[in-house]
GROMACS .gro file of C-alpha atoms in nm:
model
  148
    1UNK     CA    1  13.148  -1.213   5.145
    2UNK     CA    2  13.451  -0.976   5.179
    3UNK     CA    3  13.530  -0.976   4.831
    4UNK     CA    4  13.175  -0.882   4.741
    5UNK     CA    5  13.196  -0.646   4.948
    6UNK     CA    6  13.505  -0.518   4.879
    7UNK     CA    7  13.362  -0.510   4.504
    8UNK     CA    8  13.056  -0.305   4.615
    9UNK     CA    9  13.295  -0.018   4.741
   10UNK     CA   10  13.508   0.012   4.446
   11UNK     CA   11  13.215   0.015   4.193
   12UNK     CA   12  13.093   0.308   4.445
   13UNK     CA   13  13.405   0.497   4.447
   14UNK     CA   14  13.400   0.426   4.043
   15UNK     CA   15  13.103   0.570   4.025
   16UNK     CA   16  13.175   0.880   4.246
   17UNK     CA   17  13.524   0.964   4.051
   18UNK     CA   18  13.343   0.863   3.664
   19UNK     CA   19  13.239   1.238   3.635
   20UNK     CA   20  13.615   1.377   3.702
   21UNK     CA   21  13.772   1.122   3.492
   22UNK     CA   22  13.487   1.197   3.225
   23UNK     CA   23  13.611   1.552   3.239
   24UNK     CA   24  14.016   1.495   3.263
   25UNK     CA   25  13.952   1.309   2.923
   26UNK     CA   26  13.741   1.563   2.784
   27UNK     CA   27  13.993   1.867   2.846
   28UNK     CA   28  14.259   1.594   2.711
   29UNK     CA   29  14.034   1.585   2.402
   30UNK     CA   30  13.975   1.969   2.378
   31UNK     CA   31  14.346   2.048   2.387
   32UNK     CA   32  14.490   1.734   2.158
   33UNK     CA   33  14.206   1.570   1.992
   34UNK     CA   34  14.340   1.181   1.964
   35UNK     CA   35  14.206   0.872   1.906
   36UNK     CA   36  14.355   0.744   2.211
   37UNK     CA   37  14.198   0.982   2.429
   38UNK     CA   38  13.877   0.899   2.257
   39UNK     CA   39  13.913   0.539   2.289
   40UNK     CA   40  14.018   0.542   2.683
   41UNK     CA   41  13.700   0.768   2.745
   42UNK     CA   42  13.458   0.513   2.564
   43UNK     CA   43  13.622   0.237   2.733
   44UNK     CA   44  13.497   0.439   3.065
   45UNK     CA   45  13.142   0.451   2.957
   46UNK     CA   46  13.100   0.123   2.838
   47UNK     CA   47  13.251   0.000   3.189
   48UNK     CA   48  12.995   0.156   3.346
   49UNK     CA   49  12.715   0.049   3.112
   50UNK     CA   50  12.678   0.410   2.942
   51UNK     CA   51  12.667   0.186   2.583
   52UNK     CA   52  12.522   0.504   2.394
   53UNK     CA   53  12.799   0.721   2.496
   54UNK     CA   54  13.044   0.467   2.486
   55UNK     CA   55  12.980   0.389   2.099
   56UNK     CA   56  12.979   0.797   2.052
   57UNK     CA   57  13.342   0.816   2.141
   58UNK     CA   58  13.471   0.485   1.980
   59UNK     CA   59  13.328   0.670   1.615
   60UNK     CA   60  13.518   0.950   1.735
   61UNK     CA   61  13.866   0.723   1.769
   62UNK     CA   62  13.779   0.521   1.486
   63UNK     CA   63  13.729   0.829   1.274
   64UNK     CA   64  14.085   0.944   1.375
   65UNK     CA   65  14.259   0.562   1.329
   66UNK     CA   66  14.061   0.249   1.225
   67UNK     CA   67  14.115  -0.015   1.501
   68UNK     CA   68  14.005  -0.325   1.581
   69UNK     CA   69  14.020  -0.308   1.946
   70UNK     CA   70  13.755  -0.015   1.929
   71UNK     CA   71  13.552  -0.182   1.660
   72UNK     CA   72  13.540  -0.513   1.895
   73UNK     CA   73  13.423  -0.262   2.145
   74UNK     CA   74  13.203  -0.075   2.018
   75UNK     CA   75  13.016  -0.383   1.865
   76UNK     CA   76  13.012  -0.469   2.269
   77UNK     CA   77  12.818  -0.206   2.343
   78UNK     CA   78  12.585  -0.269   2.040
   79UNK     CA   79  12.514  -0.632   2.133
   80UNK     CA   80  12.466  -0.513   2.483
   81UNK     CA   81  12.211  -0.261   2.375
   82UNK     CA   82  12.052  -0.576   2.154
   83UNK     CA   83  12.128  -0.417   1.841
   84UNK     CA   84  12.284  -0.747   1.680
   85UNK     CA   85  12.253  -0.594   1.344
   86UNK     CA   86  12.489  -0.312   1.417
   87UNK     CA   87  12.724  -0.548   1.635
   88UNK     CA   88  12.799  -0.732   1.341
   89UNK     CA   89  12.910  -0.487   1.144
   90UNK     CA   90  13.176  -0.356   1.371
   91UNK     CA   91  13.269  -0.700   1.467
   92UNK     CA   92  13.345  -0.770   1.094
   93UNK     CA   93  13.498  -0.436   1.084
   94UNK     CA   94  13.739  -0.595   1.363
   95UNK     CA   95  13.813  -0.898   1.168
   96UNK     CA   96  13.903  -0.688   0.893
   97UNK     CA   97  14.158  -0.467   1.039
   98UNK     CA   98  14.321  -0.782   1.245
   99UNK     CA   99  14.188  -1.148   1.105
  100UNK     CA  100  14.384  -1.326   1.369
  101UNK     CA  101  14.161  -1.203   1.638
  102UNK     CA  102  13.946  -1.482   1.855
  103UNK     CA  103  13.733  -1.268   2.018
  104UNK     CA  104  13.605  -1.048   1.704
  105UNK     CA  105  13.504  -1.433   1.575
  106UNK     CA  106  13.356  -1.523   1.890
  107UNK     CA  107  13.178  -1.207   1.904
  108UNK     CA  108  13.036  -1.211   1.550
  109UNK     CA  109  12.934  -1.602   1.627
  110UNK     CA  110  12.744  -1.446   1.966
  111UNK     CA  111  12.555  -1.191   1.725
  112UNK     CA  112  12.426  -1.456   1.428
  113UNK     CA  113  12.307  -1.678   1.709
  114UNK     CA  114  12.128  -1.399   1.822
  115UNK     CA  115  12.039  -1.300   1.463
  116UNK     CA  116  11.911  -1.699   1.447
  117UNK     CA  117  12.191  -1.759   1.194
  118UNK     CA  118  12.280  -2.049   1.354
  119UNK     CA  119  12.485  -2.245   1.086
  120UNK     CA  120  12.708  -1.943   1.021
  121UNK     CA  121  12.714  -1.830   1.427
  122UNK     CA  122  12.909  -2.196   1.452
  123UNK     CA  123  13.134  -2.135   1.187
  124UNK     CA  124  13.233  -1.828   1.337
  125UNK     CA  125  13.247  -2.023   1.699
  126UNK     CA  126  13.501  -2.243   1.510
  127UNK     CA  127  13.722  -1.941   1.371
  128UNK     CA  128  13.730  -1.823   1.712
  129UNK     CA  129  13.846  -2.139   1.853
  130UNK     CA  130  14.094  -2.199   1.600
  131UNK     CA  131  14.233  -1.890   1.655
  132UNK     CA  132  14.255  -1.899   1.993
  133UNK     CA  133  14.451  -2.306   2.045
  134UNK     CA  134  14.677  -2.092   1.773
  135UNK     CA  135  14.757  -1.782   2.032
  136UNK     CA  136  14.769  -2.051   2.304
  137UNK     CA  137  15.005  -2.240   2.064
  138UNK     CA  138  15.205  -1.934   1.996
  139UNK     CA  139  15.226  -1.838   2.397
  140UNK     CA  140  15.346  -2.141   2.492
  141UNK     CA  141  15.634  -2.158   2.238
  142UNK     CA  142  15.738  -1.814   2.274
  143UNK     CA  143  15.708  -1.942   2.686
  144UNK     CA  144  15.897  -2.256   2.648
  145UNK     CA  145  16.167  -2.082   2.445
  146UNK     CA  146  16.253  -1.806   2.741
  147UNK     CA  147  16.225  -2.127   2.992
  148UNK     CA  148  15.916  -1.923   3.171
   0.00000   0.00000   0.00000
């Protein structure tokens, strides 16, 4: 009960400082206009479930560097706003700019099952999950070598 509680108050006090961080990232933008900037901003609306304004800003980063983190994103904020069609695309988008990346594969699976494109949602599934016993893989070895 605490820690519900506890989350209650900070999604308040989120909610009370979203407007001044909207702004500090806005004058950020008006005096160096960077995709960074951009990104961190859409990250903020899509945290609070502003998907429309979120995807707004991640064209403006993408439009200033292609990334996959902000394709993955923005396709977030598409599938939450039940617009598979459009998820999809930036989810591919994300597999393009980094193939090794589980979650874009999981993602794009999520969106064809949605779609009813069930054959190719599981073949993404199974990208995904190959991908990810790989990063696991990869984790552990670089873990094991350091003795952590």
């Amino acid at each position: 009960k605490e820690a519900q509680c506890r989350a209650e108050i900070d999604t308040i006090l989120g909610y009370c400082f979203l407007q001044d961080a909207v702004e500090a990232y806005l004058d950020a933008i008006k005096i160096y206009p960077n995709p960074n900037a951009y990104y961190n901003l859409a990250n903020l609306y899509k945290d609070f479930e502003k998907y429309e304004d979120a995807i707004q800003y991640y064209k403006c980063s993408i439009e200033l560097e292609a990334d996959n983190e902000a394709y993955c994103n923005m396709g977030v904020c598409y599938y939450n706003l039940e617009d598979d069609i459009h998820a999809l695309e930036c989810f591919q988008k994300a597999v393009r700019l980094n193939p090794n990346d589980s979650i874009s594969y999981r993602n794009m699976g999520n969106a064809l099952y949605n779609l009813k494109e069930y054959e190719e949602a599981q073949k993404y599934y199974r990208w995904a999950f190959l991908w990810l016993i790989l990063e696991l893989n990869n984790s552990l070895s670089g873990n094991l070598k350091y003795g952590i």
